[in-house]
Amino acid sequence: MRIYDIILKKRNGLENTRSEIEELVMGYVKGSVPDYQMTAWLMAVYFNHLSPGERSYLTHIMLNSGERIDLSSIEGIKVDKHSTGGVGDKVTLVVGPVVASCGLVFAKLSGRGLGHTGGTIDKLESIPGFTTSLDADRFKRQASRIGIAIAGQTAEVAPADKKIYALRDVTATVEEISLIASSIMSKKLAIDSDGILLDVKTGRGAFMKNFEDARELALAMIDIGERGGKKVGAVISDMDQPLGRMVGNSLEVIEAIETLKGNGPADFELLCQVISERMLIIGGRADEQSAPGIVKDAIDSGKALAKFDGFVAAQGGPTDFSTNYRKYLSPAGIIEEVKAERDGFVSGIDAEGVGLVCMRLGAGRKTKEDVIDPVVGVELVKKIGDRVARGETLAIIHGNSRELVELEKKALTETFSFSSGEVVPPPTVHEVL
């Protein structure tokens, strides 16, 4: 079939076969299908969507375009997780050690941050000596030896997705749920895990702004994973305000460590608890009744913290990092409080706005080439529902440029909204699927 006919078929609302999608996608990767034809098909998908079968075909075609990491030589049940991205989302740094300390193997490829959302790799690389550049053999050896390994994504994983996403980004076709689901799962399925937990964010600071879209995306990804023979679960979590209190790379590492010590913020502790429980259930290490107690014991006993230290040391970091992190993580040169200008209750915190403040301070990237400043960021003293008096501290800015700090103090203040009456905080977890 001609590429023209494949496009026409989708434009008319009909389903493409696997061979048709493969001809189109691989032709585009090899250069025989031009940008304008792939764009035409993407726009047809944007308006007519993909069926569950088409989603699965596209995912596996992109998956098979590059390198796959075979974990079959590793004993035990292998689990992975994915977050759709948020502000202050350092969940991986806690749940990885928790589930690994409970007998699962946590092997994950993670990405870097771009725009207002932070990346797990950037957070980990704020630890002195820590390397995320693990080749496949080292990645698997470490996962087998200590039960946890996290590495940066390579260009060899799902290169078809990378090329198609770049085109989607400039042709206004990013926001189609079938394409989002296929893109995410093509990279998740590249690692041969037995189970996957998806943390799908919803709210002002998330890609999926409303709950219905977040739920549709979660169900689409679950369907793709199950069609690929994996056990998949999802948690739909809140991103109307930043998660936890710390936003910024080394600040988030500190908050993760304190959470592993049992001293984390309530919303962050809850989400880590729920996600860890679901991963243990997916991995067959617990059921609905036993999972909460197993997770709690992993933290209370210190097993999860010990696993974190072993993980950090295995990837080049200090052996005593969780005990002496203040010795290794230098503070920002400028630390200043942002004060409330009125009395009331915090009724909202624009998570995306906070993320953009941190990006401009240097904690994130406007472009992929930008260099991260690991120590800058924002500490939220007040969250939604908290009472505040005029002159009281709302947040603390950590920066290394006086000019940037002065500019961003005002921007940070504007991310807060207030009410004269009491406010109920949003639920941290909206739904478990």
Short mmCIF file of C-alpha atoms in Angstrom, two decimals:
data_model
loop_
_atom_site.label_atom_id
_atom_site.label_comp_id
_atom_site.label_asym_id
_atom_site.label_seq_id
_atom_site.Cartn_x
_atom_site.Cartn_y
_atom_site.Cartn_z
CA MET A 1 0.00 0.00 0.00
CA ARG A 2 1.22 3.50 -0.80
CA ILE A 3 1.97 5.86 2.12
CA TYR A 4 -0.73 8.11 0.62
CA ASP A 5 -3.29 5.32 1.06
CA ILE A 6 -2.22 4.68 4.68
CA ILE A 7 -2.78 8.37 5.46
CA LEU A 8 -6.09 8.44 3.59
CA LYS A 9 -7.35 5.40 5.47
CA LYS A 10 -6.65 7.03 8.83
CA ARG A 11 -8.02 10.38 7.69
CA ASN A 12 -11.31 8.64 6.85
CA GLY A 13 -11.55 7.20 10.37
CA LEU A 14 -10.54 3.63 9.50
CA GLU A 15 -8.00 1.48 11.32
CA ASN A 16 -4.49 0.97 10.02
CA THR A 17 -3.05 -2.53 10.15
CA ARG A 18 0.20 -3.33 11.91
CA SER A 19 2.02 -3.68 8.59
CA GLU A 20 0.72 -0.29 7.43
CA ILE A 21 1.85 1.48 10.61
CA GLU A 22 5.20 -0.30 10.43
CA GLU A 23 5.72 0.75 6.81
CA LEU A 24 4.93 4.35 7.71
CA VAL A 25 6.98 4.56 10.93
CA MET A 26 10.06 2.68 9.76
CA GLY A 27 9.97 4.50 6.46
CA TYR A 28 10.04 7.76 8.39
CA VAL A 29 12.94 6.57 10.56
CA LYS A 30 14.93 5.51 7.48
CA GLY A 31 14.13 8.71 5.58
CA SER A 32 11.99 7.32 2.78
CA VAL A 33 8.82 8.85 4.26
CA PRO A 34 9.09 12.68 4.39
CA ASP A 35 8.08 14.92 7.29
CA TYR A 36 4.97 16.16 5.50
CA GLN A 37 3.50 12.67 5.11
CA MET A 38 4.19 11.68 8.72
CA THR A 39 2.68 15.00 9.81
CA ALA A 40 -0.45 14.30 7.78
CA TRP A 41 -0.87 10.91 9.48
CA LEU A 42 -0.24 12.38 12.94
CA MET A 43 -2.88 15.04 12.32
CA ALA A 44 -5.33 12.35 11.16
CA VAL A 45 -4.61 10.47 14.41
CA TYR A 46 -5.07 13.68 16.39
CA PHE A 47 -8.64 14.03 15.13
CA ASN A 48 -9.63 10.35 14.70
CA HIS A 49 -7.46 8.74 17.44
CA LEU A 50 -5.99 5.25 17.49
CA SER A 51 -7.89 2.11 18.44
CA PRO A 52 -6.47 -0.01 21.27
CA GLY A 53 -4.99 -2.34 18.65
CA GLU A 54 -3.38 0.49 16.71
CA ARG A 55 -1.94 1.92 19.92
CA SER A 56 -0.34 -1.42 20.67
CA TYR A 57 1.03 -1.77 17.12
CA LEU A 58 2.57 1.71 17.19
CA THR A 59 4.10 1.13 20.62
CA HIS A 60 5.78 -2.13 19.67
CA ILE A 61 6.99 -0.84 16.31
CA MET A 62 8.69 2.11 18.04
CA LEU A 63 9.95 -0.22 20.77
CA ASN A 64 11.49 -2.59 18.22
CA SER A 65 13.20 0.26 16.36
CA GLY A 66 15.99 0.30 18.93
CA GLU A 67 17.76 -1.34 21.82
CA ARG A 68 15.97 -3.50 24.38
CA ILE A 69 17.34 -4.43 27.79
CA ASP A 70 16.79 -8.10 28.57
CA LEU A 71 16.53 -8.65 32.32
CA SER A 72 15.76 -12.37 32.12
CA SER A 73 19.18 -13.29 33.55
CA ILE A 74 18.28 -11.50 36.81
CA GLU A 75 16.57 -13.65 39.41
CA GLY A 76 13.39 -12.38 41.01
CA ILE A 77 10.51 -10.16 39.94
CA LYS A 78 11.56 -6.99 38.13
CA VAL A 79 9.43 -3.86 38.51
CA ASP A 80 9.56 -0.39 36.99
CA LYS A 81 7.65 2.85 37.46
CA HIS A 82 6.91 5.91 35.37
CA SER A 83 5.69 9.38 36.28
CA THR A 84 4.15 11.67 33.70
CA GLY A 85 6.11 14.51 35.28
CA GLY A 86 5.51 17.02 38.00
CA VAL A 87 6.98 19.66 40.29
CA GLY A 88 8.77 18.32 43.36
CA ASP A 89 8.29 14.73 42.16
CA LYS A 90 11.12 12.82 43.79
CA VAL A 91 9.05 9.65 44.30
CA THR A 92 11.51 7.33 42.53
CA LEU A 93 14.23 8.15 45.09
CA VAL A 94 12.02 6.73 47.84
CA VAL A 95 9.97 3.94 46.27
CA GLY A 96 12.95 2.37 44.49
CA PRO A 97 14.81 1.63 47.73
CA VAL A 98 11.56 0.67 49.50
CA VAL A 99 10.50 -2.01 47.01
CA ALA A 100 14.08 -3.24 46.54
CA SER A 101 14.39 -3.68 50.31
CA CYS A 102 11.20 -5.76 50.17
CA GLY A 103 12.62 -8.27 47.69
CA LEU A 104 11.72 -6.86 44.28
CA VAL A 105 14.25 -5.79 41.65
CA PHE A 106 13.84 -2.12 40.72
CA ALA A 107 15.54 -1.50 37.37
CA LYS A 108 14.71 1.81 35.74
CA LEU A 109 15.81 4.11 32.95
CA SER A 110 15.01 7.73 33.78
CA GLY A 111 15.12 11.05 31.98
CA ARG A 112 16.31 14.58 32.54
CA GLY A 113 14.06 17.53 33.26
CA LEU A 114 12.93 20.07 30.68
CA GLY A 115 10.78 23.12 31.30
CA HIS A 116 8.92 23.26 34.60
CA THR A 117 9.22 19.55 35.45
CA GLY A 118 12.29 18.03 37.09
CA GLY A 119 14.10 14.88 35.99
CA THR A 120 15.18 12.00 38.23
CA ILE A 121 18.60 11.87 36.58
CA ASP A 122 19.28 15.54 37.40
CA LYS A 123 18.34 14.94 41.05
CA LEU A 124 20.62 11.92 41.35
CA GLU A 125 23.51 13.70 39.65
CA SER A 126 23.42 16.39 42.35
CA ILE A 127 24.98 13.71 44.59
CA PRO A 128 28.80 14.06 44.37
CA GLY A 129 30.35 11.25 42.35
CA PHE A 130 27.02 9.68 41.39
CA THR A 131 26.93 8.43 37.80
CA THR A 132 23.85 7.55 35.77
CA SER A 133 25.88 6.56 32.71
CA LEU A 134 25.64 2.79 33.10
CA ASP A 135 26.05 0.50 30.13
CA ALA A 136 23.59 -2.39 29.83
CA ASP A 137 25.93 -4.95 31.43
CA ARG A 138 26.72 -2.81 34.47
CA PHE A 139 23.05 -1.87 34.80
CA LYS A 140 22.02 -5.53 34.91
CA ARG A 141 24.87 -6.60 37.20
CA GLN A 142 24.00 -3.94 39.73
CA ALA A 143 20.27 -4.70 39.60
CA SER A 144 21.05 -8.36 40.17
CA ARG A 145 23.53 -7.71 42.99
CA ILE A 146 21.69 -5.13 45.11
CA GLY A 147 18.18 -5.09 43.65
CA ILE A 148 18.18 -1.51 42.37
CA ALA A 149 19.74 0.38 39.45
CA ILE A 150 18.74 3.66 37.80
CA ALA A 151 20.39 4.88 34.61
CA GLY A 152 19.86 7.59 32.04
CA GLN A 153 17.95 6.83 28.89
CA THR A 154 20.09 6.28 25.82
CA ALA A 155 19.53 7.33 22.22
CA GLU A 156 19.34 3.64 21.32
CA VAL A 157 16.04 3.13 23.20
CA ALA A 158 13.00 3.64 20.92
CA PRO A 159 14.71 5.98 18.40
CA ALA A 160 11.53 5.99 16.28
CA ASP A 161 9.65 7.57 19.17
CA LYS A 162 12.32 10.21 19.59
CA LYS A 163 12.11 11.21 15.93
CA ILE A 164 8.31 11.18 15.83
CA TYR A 165 8.03 13.13 19.09
CA ALA A 166 10.27 15.88 17.70
CA LEU A 167 7.86 16.19 14.78
CA ARG A 168 4.80 16.15 17.04
CA ASP A 169 6.35 18.92 19.09
CA VAL A 170 6.39 21.32 16.11
CA THR A 171 3.12 20.24 14.47
CA ALA A 172 0.66 20.70 17.40
CA THR A 173 0.02 16.96 17.74
CA VAL A 174 1.61 16.31 21.14
CA GLU A 175 -1.61 16.32 23.17
CA GLU A 176 -3.31 13.29 21.60
CA ILE A 177 -3.69 10.61 24.28
CA SER A 178 -3.07 7.59 22.03
CA LEU A 179 0.23 9.09 20.88
CA ILE A 180 1.23 10.05 24.44
CA ALA A 181 0.48 6.54 25.70
CA SER A 182 2.37 4.85 22.85
CA SER A 183 5.36 7.16 23.31
CA ILE A 184 5.65 6.49 27.05
CA MET A 185 5.10 2.75 26.81
CA SER A 186 7.54 2.26 23.92
CA LYS A 187 10.29 3.33 26.34
CA LYS A 188 8.89 1.52 29.39
CA LEU A 189 8.59 -1.78 27.53
CA ALA A 190 12.17 -1.46 26.28
CA ILE A 191 13.22 -2.71 29.70
CA ASP A 192 12.08 -6.27 30.21
CA SER A 193 10.38 -5.76 33.58
CA ASP A 194 7.64 -8.05 34.85
CA GLY A 195 5.49 -5.21 36.12
CA ILE A 196 5.07 -1.45 35.73
CA LEU A 197 3.45 1.13 37.99
CA LEU A 198 2.34 4.35 36.29
CA ASP A 199 2.04 7.57 38.29
CA VAL A 200 -0.19 9.79 36.15
CA LYS A 201 -0.30 13.39 37.37
CA THR A 202 -3.33 15.66 37.06
CA GLY A 203 -3.72 19.35 37.85
CA ARG A 204 -2.26 22.73 36.97
CA GLY A 205 1.34 21.56 37.12
CA ALA A 206 0.73 18.36 35.13
CA PHE A 207 0.60 17.63 31.42
CA MET A 208 -2.91 16.26 31.94
CA LYS A 209 -4.71 19.26 33.41
CA ASN A 210 -8.01 17.51 34.17
CA PHE A 211 -8.78 14.21 35.86
CA GLU A 212 -10.75 12.70 32.95
CA ASP A 213 -7.80 13.04 30.55
CA ALA A 214 -5.40 11.66 33.15
CA ARG A 215 -7.63 8.64 33.70
CA GLU A 216 -7.99 8.03 29.96
CA LEU A 217 -4.20 8.15 29.56
CA ALA A 218 -3.68 5.77 32.48
CA LEU A 219 -6.16 3.25 31.08
CA ALA A 220 -4.59 3.48 27.61
CA MET A 221 -1.13 2.75 29.01
CA ILE A 222 -2.42 -0.11 31.17
CA ASP A 223 -4.04 -1.64 28.06
CA ILE A 224 -0.82 -1.35 26.03
CA GLY A 225 1.23 -2.93 28.81
CA GLU A 226 -1.19 -5.80 29.36
CA ARG A 227 -1.29 -6.50 25.62
CA GLY A 228 2.50 -6.73 25.89
CA GLY A 229 2.22 -9.38 28.61
CA LYS A 230 3.06 -7.13 31.58
CA LYS A 231 1.32 -6.57 34.90
CA VAL A 232 0.50 -2.88 34.97
CA GLY A 233 -1.14 -0.63 37.54
CA ALA A 234 -1.65 3.11 37.81
CA VAL A 235 -2.09 5.80 40.42
CA ILE A 236 -3.62 9.13 39.46
CA SER A 237 -2.03 11.71 41.74
CA ASP A 238 -2.41 15.41 42.31
CA MET A 239 -0.27 18.14 40.78
CA ASP A 240 -2.39 21.20 41.56
CA GLN A 241 0.40 22.12 43.98
CA PRO A 242 4.01 20.91 44.13
CA LEU A 243 4.56 17.52 45.73
CA GLY A 244 6.17 17.76 49.16
CA ARG A 245 7.92 20.96 50.20
CA MET A 246 11.20 20.94 48.27
CA VAL A 247 11.59 21.78 44.57
CA GLY A 248 15.12 21.72 43.16
CA ASN A 249 17.59 18.92 42.63
CA SER A 250 19.71 18.59 45.79
CA LEU A 251 16.80 19.94 47.88
CA GLU A 252 14.62 17.10 46.63
CA VAL A 253 17.33 14.54 47.37
CA ILE A 254 17.40 15.80 50.96
CA GLU A 255 13.62 15.52 51.22
CA ALA A 256 13.74 11.97 49.86
CA ILE A 257 16.33 10.98 52.47
CA GLU A 258 14.29 12.50 55.28
CA THR A 259 11.23 10.65 54.01
CA LEU A 260 13.15 7.37 54.09
CA LYS A 261 13.95 8.26 57.71
CA GLY A 262 10.22 8.75 58.40
CA ASN A 263 10.38 12.55 58.48
CA GLY A 264 8.83 13.47 55.13
CA PRO A 265 5.93 15.83 54.36
CA ALA A 266 2.53 14.17 54.71
CA ASP A 267 1.49 14.39 51.05
CA PHE A 268 4.80 13.04 49.78
CA GLU A 269 4.90 10.23 52.36
CA LEU A 270 1.36 9.21 51.39
CA LEU A 271 2.07 9.04 47.67
CA CYS A 272 5.27 7.06 48.23
CA GLN A 273 3.36 4.68 50.51
CA VAL A 274 0.59 4.10 47.95
CA ILE A 275 2.94 3.66 45.00
CA SER A 276 5.19 1.28 46.95
CA GLU A 277 2.16 -0.77 47.99
CA ARG A 278 0.92 -1.06 44.40
CA MET A 279 4.38 -2.10 43.19
CA LEU A 280 4.60 -4.83 45.84
CA ILE A 281 1.16 -6.09 44.83
CA ILE A 282 2.06 -6.05 41.11
CA GLY A 283 5.31 -7.87 41.94
CA GLY A 284 3.53 -10.53 44.00
CA ARG A 285 5.30 -9.64 47.26
CA ALA A 286 2.12 -8.52 49.03
CA ASP A 287 -1.65 -8.38 48.78
CA GLU A 288 -4.07 -5.54 49.55
CA GLN A 289 -4.11 -6.38 53.26
CA SER A 290 -0.40 -6.92 53.87
CA ALA A 291 1.11 -4.25 51.60
CA PRO A 292 0.69 -1.21 53.90
CA GLY A 293 2.41 -2.92 56.83
CA ILE A 294 5.27 -4.23 54.69
CA VAL A 295 6.00 -0.75 53.30
CA LYS A 296 5.79 0.86 56.73
CA ASP A 297 8.19 -1.72 58.18
CA ALA A 298 10.70 -1.14 55.36
CA ILE A 299 10.94 2.50 56.41
CA ASP A 300 10.58 2.11 60.19
CA SER A 301 13.23 -0.64 60.33
CA GLY A 302 15.76 1.35 58.29
CA LYS A 303 15.91 -1.32 55.55
CA ALA A 304 14.84 1.09 52.82
CA LEU A 305 17.37 3.73 53.92
CA ALA A 306 20.14 1.14 53.95
CA LYS A 307 19.14 0.10 50.44
CA PHE A 308 19.30 3.74 49.34
CA ASP A 309 22.84 4.05 50.71
CA GLY A 310 23.90 0.86 48.94
CA PHE A 311 22.42 2.15 45.69
CA VAL A 312 24.19 5.52 45.98
CA ALA A 313 27.53 3.87 46.75
CA ALA A 314 27.15 1.37 43.88
CA GLN A 315 26.78 4.24 41.41
CA GLY A 316 29.78 6.19 42.63
CA GLY A 317 28.37 8.31 45.46
CA PRO A 318 29.54 8.50 49.09
CA THR A 319 29.05 5.40 51.22
CA ASP A 320 27.68 7.45 54.14
CA PHE A 321 25.51 9.81 52.12
CA SER A 322 22.20 9.54 54.00
CA THR A 323 23.95 10.12 57.33
CA ASN A 324 26.20 12.98 56.25
CA TYR A 325 24.43 14.49 53.26
CA ARG A 326 24.93 18.03 54.59
CA LYS A 327 28.68 17.48 54.32
CA TYR A 328 28.35 16.61 50.64
CA LEU A 329 25.61 18.98 49.46
CA SER A 330 26.63 22.63 49.60
CA PRO A 331 23.84 25.13 50.22
CA ALA A 332 22.99 27.87 47.74
CA GLY A 333 24.80 31.17 48.18
CA ILE A 334 21.58 33.12 48.77
CA ILE A 335 18.73 31.82 50.92
CA GLU A 336 15.85 34.23 51.45
CA GLU A 337 12.34 34.04 52.80
CA VAL A 338 9.26 35.12 50.84
CA LYS A 339 6.66 36.71 53.10
CA ALA A 340 2.86 36.74 52.93
CA GLU A 341 1.32 40.11 52.11
CA ARG A 342 -2.07 39.34 53.69
CA ASP A 343 -3.83 37.19 56.26
CA GLY A 344 -5.91 34.17 55.25
CA PHE A 345 -5.67 30.57 54.14
CA VAL A 346 -3.61 29.31 51.22
CA SER A 347 -6.21 28.33 48.62
CA GLY A 348 -3.85 27.52 45.76
CA ILE A 349 -0.21 27.16 44.74
CA ASP A 350 0.40 27.19 40.99
CA ALA A 351 2.66 24.15 40.63
CA GLU A 352 3.68 25.06 37.09
CA GLY A 353 4.51 28.59 38.24
CA VAL A 354 6.72 27.26 41.06
CA GLY A 355 8.43 24.95 38.58
CA LEU A 356 9.13 27.85 36.22
CA VAL A 357 10.57 29.92 39.08
CA CYS A 358 12.96 27.05 39.83
CA MET A 359 13.84 26.67 36.16
CA ARG A 360 14.74 30.35 35.87
CA LEU A 361 16.85 30.11 39.04
CA GLY A 362 18.82 27.38 37.28
CA ALA A 363 17.26 24.18 38.66
CA GLY A 364 15.74 23.29 35.27
CA ARG A 365 16.28 23.73 31.56
CA LYS A 366 14.70 25.97 28.94
CA THR A 367 16.55 23.95 26.29
CA LYS A 368 18.22 20.55 26.41
CA GLU A 369 21.64 22.24 26.30
CA ASP A 370 21.16 24.28 29.50
CA VAL A 371 23.42 23.42 32.47
CA ILE A 372 21.70 22.64 35.79
CA ASP A 373 22.62 24.36 39.05
CA PRO A 374 21.97 21.49 41.51
CA VAL A 375 21.63 23.55 44.70
CA VAL A 376 19.03 26.18 43.72
CA GLY A 377 15.28 25.88 44.14
CA VAL A 378 12.32 26.61 46.36
CA GLU A 379 11.24 25.37 49.77
CA LEU A 380 7.50 25.68 50.43
CA VAL A 381 6.77 26.54 54.04
CA LYS A 382 3.01 26.82 53.49
CA LYS A 383 0.80 24.48 51.45
CA ILE A 384 -2.86 24.58 50.41
CA GLY A 385 -5.12 24.70 53.47
CA ASP A 386 -2.54 26.27 55.78
CA ARG A 387 -3.43 29.42 57.72
CA VAL A 388 -1.08 32.33 57.11
CA ALA A 389 -0.64 35.73 58.73
CA ARG A 390 0.69 38.81 56.96
CA GLY A 391 4.48 38.88 57.25
CA GLU A 392 4.69 35.13 57.83
CA THR A 393 7.02 33.05 55.65
CA LEU A 394 5.35 31.41 52.64
CA ALA A 395 8.44 29.95 51.01
CA ILE A 396 12.22 30.11 50.94
CA ILE A 397 14.20 30.77 47.77
CA HIS A 398 17.61 29.12 47.33
CA GLY A 399 19.64 30.88 44.62
CA ASN A 400 23.11 31.81 43.46
CA SER A 401 22.33 35.08 41.68
CA ARG A 402 21.16 38.16 43.57
CA GLU A 403 19.46 39.52 40.45
CA LEU A 404 17.56 36.27 39.81
CA VAL A 405 16.54 35.87 43.45
CA GLU A 406 15.06 39.38 43.56
CA LEU A 407 13.15 38.80 40.32
CA GLU A 408 11.84 35.39 41.33
CA LYS A 409 10.76 36.37 44.85
CA LYS A 410 7.92 38.38 43.32
CA ALA A 411 7.09 35.63 40.81
CA LEU A 412 6.99 33.06 43.59
CA THR A 413 4.67 35.22 45.69
CA GLU A 414 2.28 35.37 42.74
CA THR A 415 2.02 31.56 42.59
CA PHE A 416 0.12 31.64 45.92
CA SER A 417 -3.58 32.46 46.14
CA PHE A 418 -5.55 33.04 49.33
CA SER A 419 -9.01 32.74 50.83
CA SER A 420 -10.52 34.38 53.87
CA GLY A 421 -12.14 31.09 54.89
CA GLU A 422 -10.76 27.64 55.59
CA VAL A 423 -9.68 25.57 52.58
CA VAL A 424 -9.66 21.80 52.18
CA PRO A 425 -6.38 20.61 50.57
CA PRO A 426 -6.71 18.56 47.36
CA PRO A 427 -6.37 14.78 47.70
CA THR A 428 -2.85 13.54 47.09
CA VAL A 429 -4.16 10.40 45.37
CA HIS A 430 -7.24 10.75 43.16
CA GLU A 431 -7.63 7.13 42.08
CA VAL A 432 -5.82 3.79 42.03
CA LEU A 433 -6.30 1.67 38.89
#
